[in-house]
Amino acid sequence: MNVVTIERNVLAKNDELAERNRQLLQLNAVFCVNLISSPGSGKTSILERTIERLKGTRRIAVVEGDVQTDIDAQRIAEYGIPAVQIVTRGGCHLEANLVAQALEAIDLAVCDLLIIENVGNLVCPASYDLGEAHKVVVISTTEGEDKPLKYPEIFRRASAVIINKTDLLPYLNCNMAVLRENILSVNPHVKLFETSCTTGGGIDIWCHWLASHGGTQ
Amino acid sequence: MNVVTIERNVLAKNDELAERNRQLLQLNAVFCVNLISSPGSGKTSILERTIERLKGTRRIAVVEGDVQTDIDAQRIAEYGIPAVQIVTRGGCHLEANLVAQALEAIDLAVCDLLIIENVGNLVCPASYDLGEAHKVVVISTTEGEDKPLKYPEIFRRASAVIINKTDLLPYLNCNMAVLRENILSVNPHVKLFETSCTTGGGIDIWCHWLASHGGTQ
């Protein structure tokens, strides 16, 4: 029972720090999304396509969360935008205090859009507010239609869900109608996007939503 | 700092309970594997194919771990074998005490092979011994070659890795040589399998390994 209490304290402390991050971002008119998915759903690829589309009109910065390695920050840095890697060394989710440290390394005065790529995990990132304006969940068509029912919390807390890897649909046993229905059954108010980073399909619509929600346009 | 200490206590307690599970399973000559992967890598499908192949020669039981729903246990129960569902209600991994409770619901005297399907998560399940003989990681070809480097702990602790969804290789940007190399770079002693639950490819070889490691053949 002690553990439950302690977990609650940890979450309360996290929420407090997240609120500080949120205020700092709002003060600087930075729109922030927290990208969450299973490992391998294509978060980094979506980030790359998003940067390609929006780089000319938005000043973007990225915070990468990984258990080990800075592979993702290296991929992002190639686009010539600020990228900070948080290595959690075993931690299965980002926390607000880690993001606060990352924010110190970014010049927020010259940033419009901050994208945080969380650790690949559909469970714990749901509980940890980072100070973002919106949580966005990425699910790939290869993962099966039942995932929104099996990991409802993260879908419930998301403002948008991107169904990625739609180019693989002809080769999969994935019923898109059922997948969409399952997502909407746990969160009827969520915005749904369908993308393929291979063909580029759907990226424009997603980027339009993202850009239109920023604070400084 | 308190949190770190408490986490250590939790793990020490878990290890103690896992050891009890291990002894109970050994006493009953039950071979036990702990199946771990990201959500949607195909653990349940591999389980289904495995049950189809081994059902005639091995008395199999299954423990299913999920955050919500008993969808997986229902799928397994259709094969007419004992299936116990653990619903963690937000917990991102199985723990030894939950498995101990599940074992009470299984008649171990008439069981040769127990397969535990962990919660879909590549991070925390690595730290929680359940009393299994071997950890087996499933990674799908759709997840990208870098996952063993980004989630090294789970690959390091595995006795075997199943690379699943090989039927999708013609449609993916997945370099199997690099994926295998990355797995072996973090764990040179791991046994590698390649499977497709759609075509059935590789299932025989995996099942042969599984059956030959059981205690009662």
CSV table of C-alpha atoms in Angstrom, one decimal:
chain,number,residue,atom,x,y,z
A,1,MET,CA,0.0,0.0,0.0
A,2,ASN,CA,3.0,2.3,0.7
A,3,VAL,CA,4.0,2.0,-2.9
A,4,VAL,CA,0.6,3.3,-4.1
A,5,THR,CA,1.0,6.4,-1.9
A,6,ILE,CA,4.5,7.0,-3.2
A,7,GLU,CA,3.4,6.6,-6.8
A,8,ARG,CA,0.7,9.2,-6.1
A,9,ASN,CA,3.3,11.6,-4.7
A,10,VAL,CA,5.5,11.1,-7.7
A,11,LEU,CA,2.6,11.9,-10.0
A,12,ALA,CA,1.5,15.0,-8.0
A,13,LYS,CA,5.1,16.3,-8.1
A,14,ASN,CA,5.3,15.5,-11.8
A,15,ASP,CA,2.0,17.4,-12.5
A,16,GLU,CA,3.4,20.5,-10.6
A,17,LEU,CA,6.5,20.5,-12.8
A,18,ALA,CA,4.5,19.9,-15.9
A,19,GLU,CA,2.4,22.9,-15.1
A,20,ARG,CA,5.6,25.0,-14.9
A,21,ASN,CA,6.7,23.7,-18.3
A,22,ARG,CA,3.3,24.6,-19.7
A,23,GLN,CA,3.4,28.1,-18.4
A,24,LEU,CA,7.0,28.6,-19.7
A,25,LEU,CA,5.9,27.3,-23.2
A,26,GLN,CA,2.8,29.5,-23.2
A,27,LEU,CA,4.9,32.6,-22.2
A,28,ASN,CA,7.0,32.0,-25.2
A,29,ALA,CA,4.1,31.2,-27.4
A,30,VAL,CA,5.4,27.7,-28.2
A,31,PHE,CA,2.8,25.1,-29.2
A,32,CYS,CA,3.9,21.7,-27.8
A,33,VAL,CA,2.7,18.1,-28.6
A,34,ASN,CA,3.7,14.9,-26.9
A,35,LEU,CA,4.0,12.1,-29.4
A,36,ILE,CA,3.3,8.6,-27.9
A,37,SER,CA,3.3,5.1,-29.4
A,38,SER,CA,4.6,1.6,-29.2
A,39,PRO,CA,8.2,1.1,-30.2
A,40,GLY,CA,8.4,1.0,-34.0
A,41,SER,CA,5.0,2.7,-34.9
A,42,GLY,CA,6.9,5.3,-36.9
A,43,LYS,CA,7.0,8.4,-34.5
A,44,THR,CA,10.4,9.5,-35.8
A,45,SER,CA,9.5,9.0,-39.4
A,46,ILE,CA,6.3,11.1,-38.9
A,47,LEU,CA,8.5,13.7,-37.2
A,48,GLU,CA,10.8,13.8,-40.2
A,49,ARG,CA,8.0,14.2,-42.7
A,50,THR,CA,6.4,16.8,-40.5
A,51,ILE,CA,9.7,18.8,-40.3
A,52,GLU,CA,10.1,18.6,-44.1
A,53,ARG,CA,6.6,20.1,-44.6
A,54,LEU,CA,6.6,22.7,-41.8
A,55,LYS,CA,10.2,23.8,-41.6
A,56,GLY,CA,9.7,26.8,-44.0
A,57,THR,CA,6.8,28.3,-42.0
A,58,ARG,CA,7.4,27.1,-38.4
A,59,ARG,CA,10.5,27.3,-36.2
A,60,ILE,CA,10.5,23.7,-34.9
A,61,ALA,CA,12.4,22.1,-32.0
A,62,VAL,CA,12.4,18.5,-30.9
A,63,VAL,CA,12.9,16.7,-27.6
A,64,GLU,CA,13.7,13.0,-28.1
A,65,GLY,CA,13.1,10.4,-25.3
A,66,ASP,CA,14.7,7.1,-25.4
A,67,VAL,CA,15.8,4.4,-23.0
A,68,GLN,CA,19.2,4.2,-24.6
A,69,THR,CA,21.0,5.8,-27.6
A,70,ASP,CA,20.7,9.2,-29.3
A,71,ILE,CA,19.9,7.6,-32.7
A,72,ASP,CA,16.6,9.6,-33.0
A,73,ALA,CA,18.1,13.0,-32.1
A,74,GLN,CA,20.9,12.4,-34.6
A,75,ARG,CA,18.2,11.6,-37.3
A,76,ILE,CA,16.4,14.9,-36.4
A,77,ALA,CA,19.6,17.0,-36.2
A,78,GLU,CA,20.2,16.3,-39.9
A,79,TYR,CA,17.3,18.6,-40.7
A,80,GLY,CA,19.2,21.5,-39.1
A,81,ILE,CA,16.7,22.1,-36.2
A,82,PRO,CA,17.4,22.0,-32.5
A,83,ALA,CA,17.1,18.5,-31.1
A,84,VAL,CA,17.7,17.5,-27.5
A,85,GLN,CA,18.0,13.8,-26.6
A,86,ILE,CA,16.8,12.6,-23.2
A,87,VAL,CA,18.2,9.2,-22.4
A,88,THR,CA,16.2,7.7,-19.5
A,89,ARG,CA,18.6,4.8,-18.8
A,90,GLY,CA,15.9,2.2,-18.2
A,91,GLY,CA,13.0,4.6,-17.5
A,92,CYS,CA,10.0,3.6,-19.6
A,93,HIS,CA,8.5,7.1,-20.0
A,94,LEU,CA,9.5,10.8,-20.0
A,95,GLU,CA,8.8,12.9,-16.9
A,96,ALA,CA,8.2,16.6,-16.5
A,97,ASN,CA,11.5,17.3,-14.7
A,98,LEU,CA,13.5,15.7,-17.6
A,99,VAL,CA,11.6,17.9,-20.1
A,100,ALA,CA,12.2,20.9,-17.9
A,101,GLN,CA,16.0,20.3,-18.2
A,102,ALA,CA,15.6,19.8,-22.0
A,103,LEU,CA,13.7,23.1,-22.3
A,104,GLU,CA,16.7,24.9,-20.8
A,105,ALA,CA,18.8,23.7,-23.7
A,106,ILE,CA,16.3,25.2,-26.3
A,107,ASP,CA,16.0,28.9,-27.2
A,108,LEU,CA,12.2,29.1,-26.8
A,109,ALA,CA,12.1,32.7,-27.9
A,110,VAL,CA,12.8,31.6,-31.5
A,111,CYS,CA,10.6,28.5,-31.4
A,112,ASP,CA,7.0,28.1,-32.5
A,113,LEU,CA,6.4,24.4,-32.3
A,114,LEU,CA,8.0,21.9,-29.9
A,115,ILE,CA,7.5,18.2,-30.6
A,116,ILE,CA,8.3,15.8,-27.8
A,117,GLU,CA,8.8,12.2,-28.9
A,118,ASN,CA,8.2,10.0,-25.8
A,119,VAL,CA,9.8,6.6,-25.1
A,120,GLY,CA,8.1,3.9,-27.1
A,121,ASN,CA,5.5,2.6,-24.6
A,122,LEU,CA,1.7,2.7,-24.6
A,123,VAL,CA,1.2,2.4,-20.9
A,124,CYS,CA,3.2,4.7,-18.5
A,125,PRO,CA,3.5,7.8,-20.7
A,126,ALA,CA,-0.3,8.2,-20.3
A,127,SER,CA,0.1,9.0,-16.6
A,128,TYR,CA,2.9,11.6,-17.0
A,129,ASP,CA,1.9,15.1,-18.0
A,130,LEU,CA,5.0,16.8,-19.6
A,131,GLY,CA,3.4,20.3,-20.0
A,132,GLU,CA,2.3,19.7,-23.6
A,133,ALA,CA,-0.8,21.3,-25.2
A,134,HIS,CA,-1.8,18.0,-26.7
A,135,LYS,CA,-1.0,14.3,-26.5
A,136,VAL,CA,-0.9,12.6,-29.9
A,137,VAL,CA,-0.9,8.8,-30.2
A,138,VAL,CA,0.6,7.0,-33.2
A,139,ILE,CA,-0.6,3.5,-33.9
A,140,SER,CA,0.6,1.5,-36.9
A,141,THR,CA,-1.7,-0.6,-39.1
A,142,THR,CA,0.5,-3.6,-38.3
A,143,GLU,CA,-0.3,-3.5,-34.6
A,144,GLY,CA,-3.9,-4.9,-34.8
A,145,GLU,CA,-7.3,-3.4,-34.3
A,146,ASP,CA,-7.6,-4.3,-30.6
A,147,LYS,CA,-4.9,-2.0,-29.2
A,148,PRO,CA,-7.2,0.9,-28.3
A,149,LEU,CA,-9.2,-1.5,-26.1
A,150,LYS,CA,-6.1,-3.0,-24.5
A,151,TYR,CA,-4.4,0.3,-23.8
A,152,PRO,CA,-7.4,2.6,-23.4
A,153,GLU,CA,-5.9,5.2,-21.0
A,154,ILE,CA,-3.5,6.6,-23.6
A,155,PHE,CA,-6.2,6.8,-26.3
A,156,ARG,CA,-8.5,8.4,-23.8
A,157,ARG,CA,-6.1,11.2,-23.0
A,158,ALA,CA,-5.1,11.9,-26.6
A,159,SER,CA,-6.3,14.8,-28.6
A,160,ALA,CA,-5.4,13.1,-31.9
A,161,VAL,CA,-4.5,9.7,-33.1
A,162,ILE,CA,-2.4,9.1,-36.2
A,163,ILE,CA,-2.9,5.7,-37.8
A,164,ASN,CA,0.4,5.2,-39.6
A,165,LYS,CA,1.8,2.8,-42.2
A,166,THR,CA,-1.4,2.8,-44.3
A,167,ASP,CA,0.7,1.7,-47.3
A,168,LEU,CA,0.9,-1.8,-45.7
A,169,LEU,CA,-2.9,-2.3,-45.6
A,170,PRO,CA,-3.0,-4.4,-48.7
A,171,TYR,CA,-0.7,-6.9,-47.1
A,172,LEU,CA,-2.3,-7.0,-43.6
A,173,ASN,CA,-5.3,-8.5,-41.9
A,174,CYS,CA,-6.2,-5.0,-40.5
A,175,ASN,CA,-9.8,-3.8,-40.7
A,176,MET,CA,-9.5,0.0,-40.7
A,177,ALA,CA,-13.2,0.4,-39.9
A,178,VAL,CA,-12.9,-1.7,-36.8
A,179,LEU,CA,-9.6,0.1,-35.7
A,180,ARG,CA,-11.3,3.5,-36.1
A,181,GLU,CA,-14.4,2.3,-34.3
A,182,ASN,CA,-12.3,0.9,-31.4
A,183,ILE,CA,-10.4,4.2,-31.1
A,184,LEU,CA,-13.6,6.2,-31.1
A,185,SER,CA,-15.3,3.9,-28.6
A,186,VAL,CA,-12.7,4.8,-25.9
A,187,ASN,CA,-12.5,8.5,-27.1
A,188,PRO,CA,-15.3,9.8,-29.2
A,189,HIS,CA,-13.8,13.3,-29.3
A,190,VAL,CA,-10.4,12.4,-30.7
A,191,LYS,CA,-9.2,13.7,-34.1
A,192,LEU,CA,-8.1,10.9,-36.4
A,193,PHE,CA,-5.4,11.0,-39.1
A,194,GLU,CA,-4.2,8.3,-41.5
A,195,THR,CA,-0.7,8.6,-42.8
A,196,SER,CA,2.0,6.7,-44.7
A,197,CYS,CA,5.6,8.0,-44.3
A,198,THR,CA,6.6,5.8,-47.3
A,199,THR,CA,4.1,7.4,-49.8
A,200,GLY,CA,3.6,10.6,-47.9
A,201,GLY,CA,-0.1,10.1,-47.9
A,202,GLY,CA,-2.0,12.0,-45.2
A,203,ILE,CA,1.0,13.9,-44.0
A,204,ASP,CA,-0.4,17.2,-45.4
A,205,ILE,CA,-3.7,16.9,-43.5
A,206,TRP,CA,-1.9,16.1,-40.2
A,207,CYS,CA,0.6,19.0,-40.7
A,208,HIS,CA,-2.3,21.4,-41.4
A,209,TRP,CA,-3.9,20.4,-38.1
A,210,LEU,CA,-0.7,20.8,-36.3
A,211,ALA,CA,0.1,24.1,-37.8
A,212,SER,CA,-3.4,25.5,-37.3
A,213,HIS,CA,-3.2,24.7,-33.6
A,214,GLY,CA,0.1,26.6,-33.0
A,215,GLY,CA,-0.2,29.8,-30.9
A,216,THR,CA,1.8,32.2,-33.1
A,217,GLN,CA,0.3,31.9,-36.6
B,1,MET,CA,16.4,9.2,-3.6
B,2,ASN,CA,13.7,7.4,-1.6
B,3,VAL,CA,12.0,6.3,-4.7
B,4,VAL,CA,15.1,4.5,-5.9
B,5,THR,CA,15.3,2.6,-2.6
B,6,ILE,CA,11.7,1.6,-2.8
B,7,GLU,CA,12.0,0.4,-6.3
B,8,ARG,CA,14.9,-1.8,-5.2
B,9,ASN,CA,12.8,-3.2,-2.4
B,10,VAL,CA,10.0,-3.9,-4.9
B,11,LEU,CA,12.4,-5.7,-7.2
B,12,ALA,CA,14.0,-7.7,-4.4
B,13,LYS,CA,10.6,-8.8,-3.2
B,14,ASN,CA,9.6,-9.7,-6.7
B,15,ASP,CA,12.7,-11.8,-7.2
B,16,GLU,CA,11.9,-13.7,-4.0
B,17,LEU,CA,8.4,-14.5,-5.2
B,18,ALA,CA,9.7,-15.4,-8.7
B,19,GLU,CA,12.0,-17.9,-7.2
B,20,ARG,CA,9.1,-19.5,-5.4
B,21,ASN,CA,7.2,-19.7,-8.7
B,22,ARG,CA,10.3,-21.3,-10.4
B,23,GLN,CA,10.5,-23.9,-7.7
B,24,LEU,CA,6.8,-24.7,-7.9
B,25,LEU,CA,7.1,-25.1,-11.7
B,26,GLN,CA,10.2,-27.3,-11.5
B,27,LEU,CA,8.6,-29.5,-8.8
B,28,ASN,CA,5.8,-30.1,-11.3
B,29,ALA,CA,8.2,-30.4,-14.3
B,30,VAL,CA,6.5,-27.5,-16.1
B,31,PHE,CA,8.7,-25.7,-18.6
B,32,CYS,CA,7.9,-22.0,-18.6
B,33,VAL,CA,8.6,-19.2,-21.0
B,34,ASN,CA,7.9,-15.5,-20.6
B,35,LEU,CA,6.9,-13.9,-24.0
B,36,ILE,CA,7.8,-10.2,-24.2
B,37,SER,CA,7.3,-7.7,-27.0
B,38,SER,CA,5.9,-4.3,-28.0
B,39,PRO,CA,2.2,-4.1,-28.4
B,40,GLY,CA,1.2,-5.6,-31.8
B,41,SER,CA,4.4,-7.6,-32.5
B,42,GLY,CA,2.3,-10.8,-32.8
B,43,LYS,CA,2.8,-12.6,-29.4
B,44,THR,CA,-0.8,-13.9,-29.3
B,45,SER,CA,-0.6,-15.1,-33.0
B,46,ILE,CA,2.6,-16.9,-32.3
B,47,LEU,CA,1.0,-18.5,-29.3
B,48,GLU,CA,-1.9,-19.6,-31.4
B,49,ARG,CA,0.4,-21.2,-34.0
B,50,THR,CA,2.5,-22.8,-31.3
B,51,ILE,CA,-0.6,-24.3,-29.6
B,52,GLU,CA,-1.8,-25.7,-33.0
B,53,ARG,CA,1.6,-27.4,-33.5
B,54,LEU,CA,2.3,-28.7,-30.0
B,55,LYS,CA,-1.2,-29.4,-28.6
B,56,GLY,CA,-1.0,-33.1,-29.5
B,57,THR,CA,2.3,-33.7,-27.8
B,58,ARG,CA,2.4,-31.2,-24.9
B,59,ARG,CA,-0.1,-30.2,-22.3
B,60,ILE,CA,0.0,-26.5,-22.6
B,61,ALA,CA,-1.4,-23.7,-20.3
B,62,VAL,CA,-1.3,-20.0,-20.9
B,63,VAL,CA,-1.2,-17.0,-18.6
B,64,GLU,CA,-2.2,-13.8,-20.4
B,65,GLY,CA,-1.1,-10.3,-19.2
B,66,ASP,CA,-2.9,-7.2,-20.3
B,67,VAL,CA,-3.6,-3.7,-19.0
B,68,GLN,CA,-7.3,-4.1,-19.8
B,69,THR,CA,-9.6,-6.7,-21.4
B,70,ASP,CA,-9.5,-10.5,-21.6
B,71,ILE,CA,-9.4,-10.5,-25.4
B,72,ASP,CA,-6.3,-12.6,-25.5
B,73,ALA,CA,-7.4,-15.2,-23.0
B,74,GLN,CA,-10.6,-15.6,-25.0
B,75,ARG,CA,-8.6,-16.2,-28.2
B,76,ILE,CA,-6.5,-18.8,-26.4
B,77,ALA,CA,-9.5,-20.5,-24.6
B,78,GLU,CA,-10.9,-21.3,-28.1
B,79,TYR,CA,-8.1,-23.9,-28.4
B,80,GLY,CA,-9.5,-25.8,-25.4
B,81,ILE,CA,-6.5,-25.3,-23.2
B,82,PRO,CA,-6.3,-23.6,-19.7
B,83,ALA,CA,-5.9,-19.8,-20.1
B,84,VAL,CA,-5.7,-17.4,-17.2
B,85,GLN,CA,-6.0,-13.7,-17.8
B,86,ILE,CA,-4.2,-11.2,-15.5
B,87,VAL,CA,-5.6,-7.7,-16.0
B,88,THR,CA,-3.0,-5.2,-14.5
B,89,ARG,CA,-5.4,-2.2,-14.6
B,90,GLY,CA,-2.8,0.3,-15.6
B,91,GLY,CA,0.3,-1.7,-14.7
B,92,CYS,CA,2.8,-1.9,-17.6
B,93,HIS,CA,4.3,-5.3,-16.7
B,94,LEU,CA,3.5,-8.6,-15.0
B,95,GLU,CA,5.0,-9.2,-11.6
B,96,ALA,CA,5.8,-12.5,-9.8
B,97,ASN,CA,2.9,-12.2,-7.3
B,98,LEU,CA,0.3,-11.9,-10.0
B,99,VAL,CA,1.8,-14.9,-11.7
B,100,ALA,CA,1.7,-16.8,-8.4
B,101,GLN,CA,-2.0,-16.2,-8.2
B,102,ALA,CA,-2.5,-17.3,-11.8
B,103,LEU,CA,-0.6,-20.5,-11.0
B,104,GLU,CA,-3.1,-21.4,-8.3
B,105,ALA,CA,-5.8,-21.5,-11.0
B,106,ILE,CA,-3.8,-24.0,-13.2
B,107,ASP,CA,-3.5,-27.7,-12.5
B,108,LEU,CA,0.3,-27.9,-12.8
B,109,ALA,CA,0.3,-31.7,-12.3
B,110,VAL,CA,-1.2,-32.1,-15.8
B,111,CYS,CA,0.8,-29.4,-17.5
B,112,ASP,CA,4.1,-29.7,-19.4
B,113,LEU,CA,4.5,-26.2,-20.9
B,114,LEU,CA,3.4,-22.9,-19.5
B,115,ILE,CA,3.6,-19.8,-21.7
B,116,ILE,CA,3.2,-16.4,-20.1
B,117,GLU,CA,2.3,-13.6,-22.5
B,118,ASN,CA,3.5,-10.4,-20.8
B,119,VAL,CA,2.0,-6.9,-21.2
B,120,GLY,CA,3.1,-5.3,-24.5
B,121,ASN,CA,6.1,-3.3,-23.4
B,122,LEU,CA,9.8,-3.5,-24.2
B,123,VAL,CA,11.0,-1.7,-21.0
B,124,CYS,CA,9.7,-2.7,-17.6
B,125,PRO,CA,9.1,-6.5,-18.2
B,126,ALA,CA,12.9,-6.8,-18.5
B,127,SER,CA,13.3,-6.0,-14.8
B,128,TYR,CA,10.6,-8.4,-13.4
B,129,ASP,CA,11.5,-12.0,-13.1
B,130,LEU,CA,8.3,-14.1,-13.1
B,131,GLY,CA,9.9,-17.5,-12.4
B,132,GLU,CA,10.2,-18.5,-16.0
B,133,ALA,CA,12.9,-20.8,-17.4
B,134,HIS,CA,13.5,-18.4,-20.3
B,135,LYS,CA,12.5,-15.0,-21.5
B,136,VAL,CA,11.6,-14.9,-25.2
B,137,VAL,CA,11.4,-11.5,-27.0
B,138,VAL,CA,9.2,-11.1,-30.1
B,139,ILE,CA,10.1,-8.2,-32.5
B,140,SER,CA,8.2,-7.6,-35.7
B,141,THR,CA,9.9,-6.7,-39.0
B,142,THR,CA,7.8,-3.6,-39.1
B,143,GLU,CA,9.4,-2.1,-36.0
B,144,GLY,CA,12.7,-1.1,-37.5
B,145,GLU,CA,16.3,-2.5,-37.1
B,146,ASP,CA,17.3,-0.1,-34.3
B,147,LYS,CA,15.0,-1.5,-31.5
B,148,PRO,CA,17.6,-3.9,-30.0
B,149,LEU,CA,19.9,-0.9,-29.6
B,150,LYS,CA,17.2,1.3,-28.1
B,151,TYR,CA,15.8,-1.3,-25.7
B,152,PRO,CA,18.9,-3.3,-25.0
B,153,GLU,CA,18.0,-4.7,-21.5
B,154,ILE,CA,15.2,-6.9,-22.7
B,155,PHE,CA,17.3,-8.3,-25.5
B,156,ARG,CA,20.2,-8.9,-23.2
B,157,ARG,CA,18.1,-10.9,-20.8
B,158,ALA,CA,16.4,-13.0,-23.5
B,159,SER,CA,17.4,-16.6,-24.3
B,160,ALA,CA,15.6,-16.4,-27.7
B,161,VAL,CA,14.4,-13.7,-30.0
B,162,ILE,CA,11.6,-14.3,-32.6
B,163,ILE,CA,11.6,-12.0,-35.6
B,164,ASN,CA,8.0,-12.1,-36.6
B,165,LYS,CA,6.0,-10.9,-39.7
B,166,THR,CA,8.7,-12.0,-42.1
B,167,ASP,CA,6.0,-12.2,-44.8
B,168,LEU,CA,5.9,-8.4,-44.8
B,169,LEU,CA,9.6,-8.0,-45.7
B,170,PRO,CA,9.0,-7.3,-49.4
B,171,TYR,CA,7.0,-4.3,-48.5
B,172,LEU,CA,9.2,-2.8,-45.8
B,173,ASN,CA,12.5,-0.9,-45.5
B,174,CYS,CA,13.8,-3.5,-43.1
B,175,ASN,CA,17.3,-4.9,-43.5
B,176,MET,CA,17.2,-8.3,-41.8
B,177,ALA,CA,21.0,-8.6,-41.7
B,178,VAL,CA,21.2,-5.3,-39.8
B,179,LEU,CA,18.4,-6.3,-37.5
B,180,ARG,CA,20.1,-9.7,-36.7
B,181,GLU,CA,23.4,-8.0,-36.2
B,182,ASN,CA,21.9,-5.4,-33.8
B,183,ILE,CA,20.3,-8.2,-31.8
B,184,LEU,CA,23.5,-10.2,-31.6
B,185,SER,CA,25.5,-7.1,-30.8
B,186,VAL,CA,23.6,-6.7,-27.5
B,187,ASN,CA,23.4,-10.5,-26.9
B,188,PRO,CA,25.7,-12.7,-28.8
B,189,HIS,CA,24.4,-15.9,-27.1
B,190,VAL,CA,20.7,-15.5,-28.0
B,191,LYS,CA,18.9,-18.0,-30.2
B,192,LEU,CA,17.3,-16.3,-33.2
B,193,PHE,CA,14.1,-17.4,-35.0
B,194,GLU,CA,12.3,-15.9,-38.0
B,195,THR,CA,8.5,-16.5,-38.2
B,196,SER,CA,5.4,-15.5,-40.1
B,197,CYS,CA,2.1,-16.3,-38.5
B,198,THR,CA,0.4,-15.6,-41.8
B,199,THR,CA,2.3,-18.1,-43.9
B,200,GLY,CA,3.4,-20.4,-41.0
B,201,GLY,CA,7.0,-20.0,-42.0
B,202,GLY,CA,9.5,-20.7,-39.3
B,203,ILE,CA,6.9,-21.8,-36.7
B,204,ASP,CA,8.1,-25.5,-36.9
B,205,ILE,CA,11.7,-24.5,-36.0
B,206,TRP,CA,10.6,-22.4,-33.1
B,207,CYS,CA,8.2,-25.1,-31.8
B,208,HIS,CA,11.0,-27.7,-32.1
B,209,TRP,CA,13.3,-25.5,-29.9
B,210,LEU,CA,10.4,-24.9,-27.4
B,211,ALA,CA,9.5,-28.6,-27.2
B,212,SER,CA,13.1,-29.8,-26.9
B,213,HIS,CA,13.6,-27.5,-23.9
B,214,GLY,CA,10.7,-28.8,-22.0
B,215,GLY,CA,11.5,-30.8,-18.8
B,216,THR,CA,9.2,-33.8,-19.4
B,217,GLN,CA,9.8,-35.1,-22.9
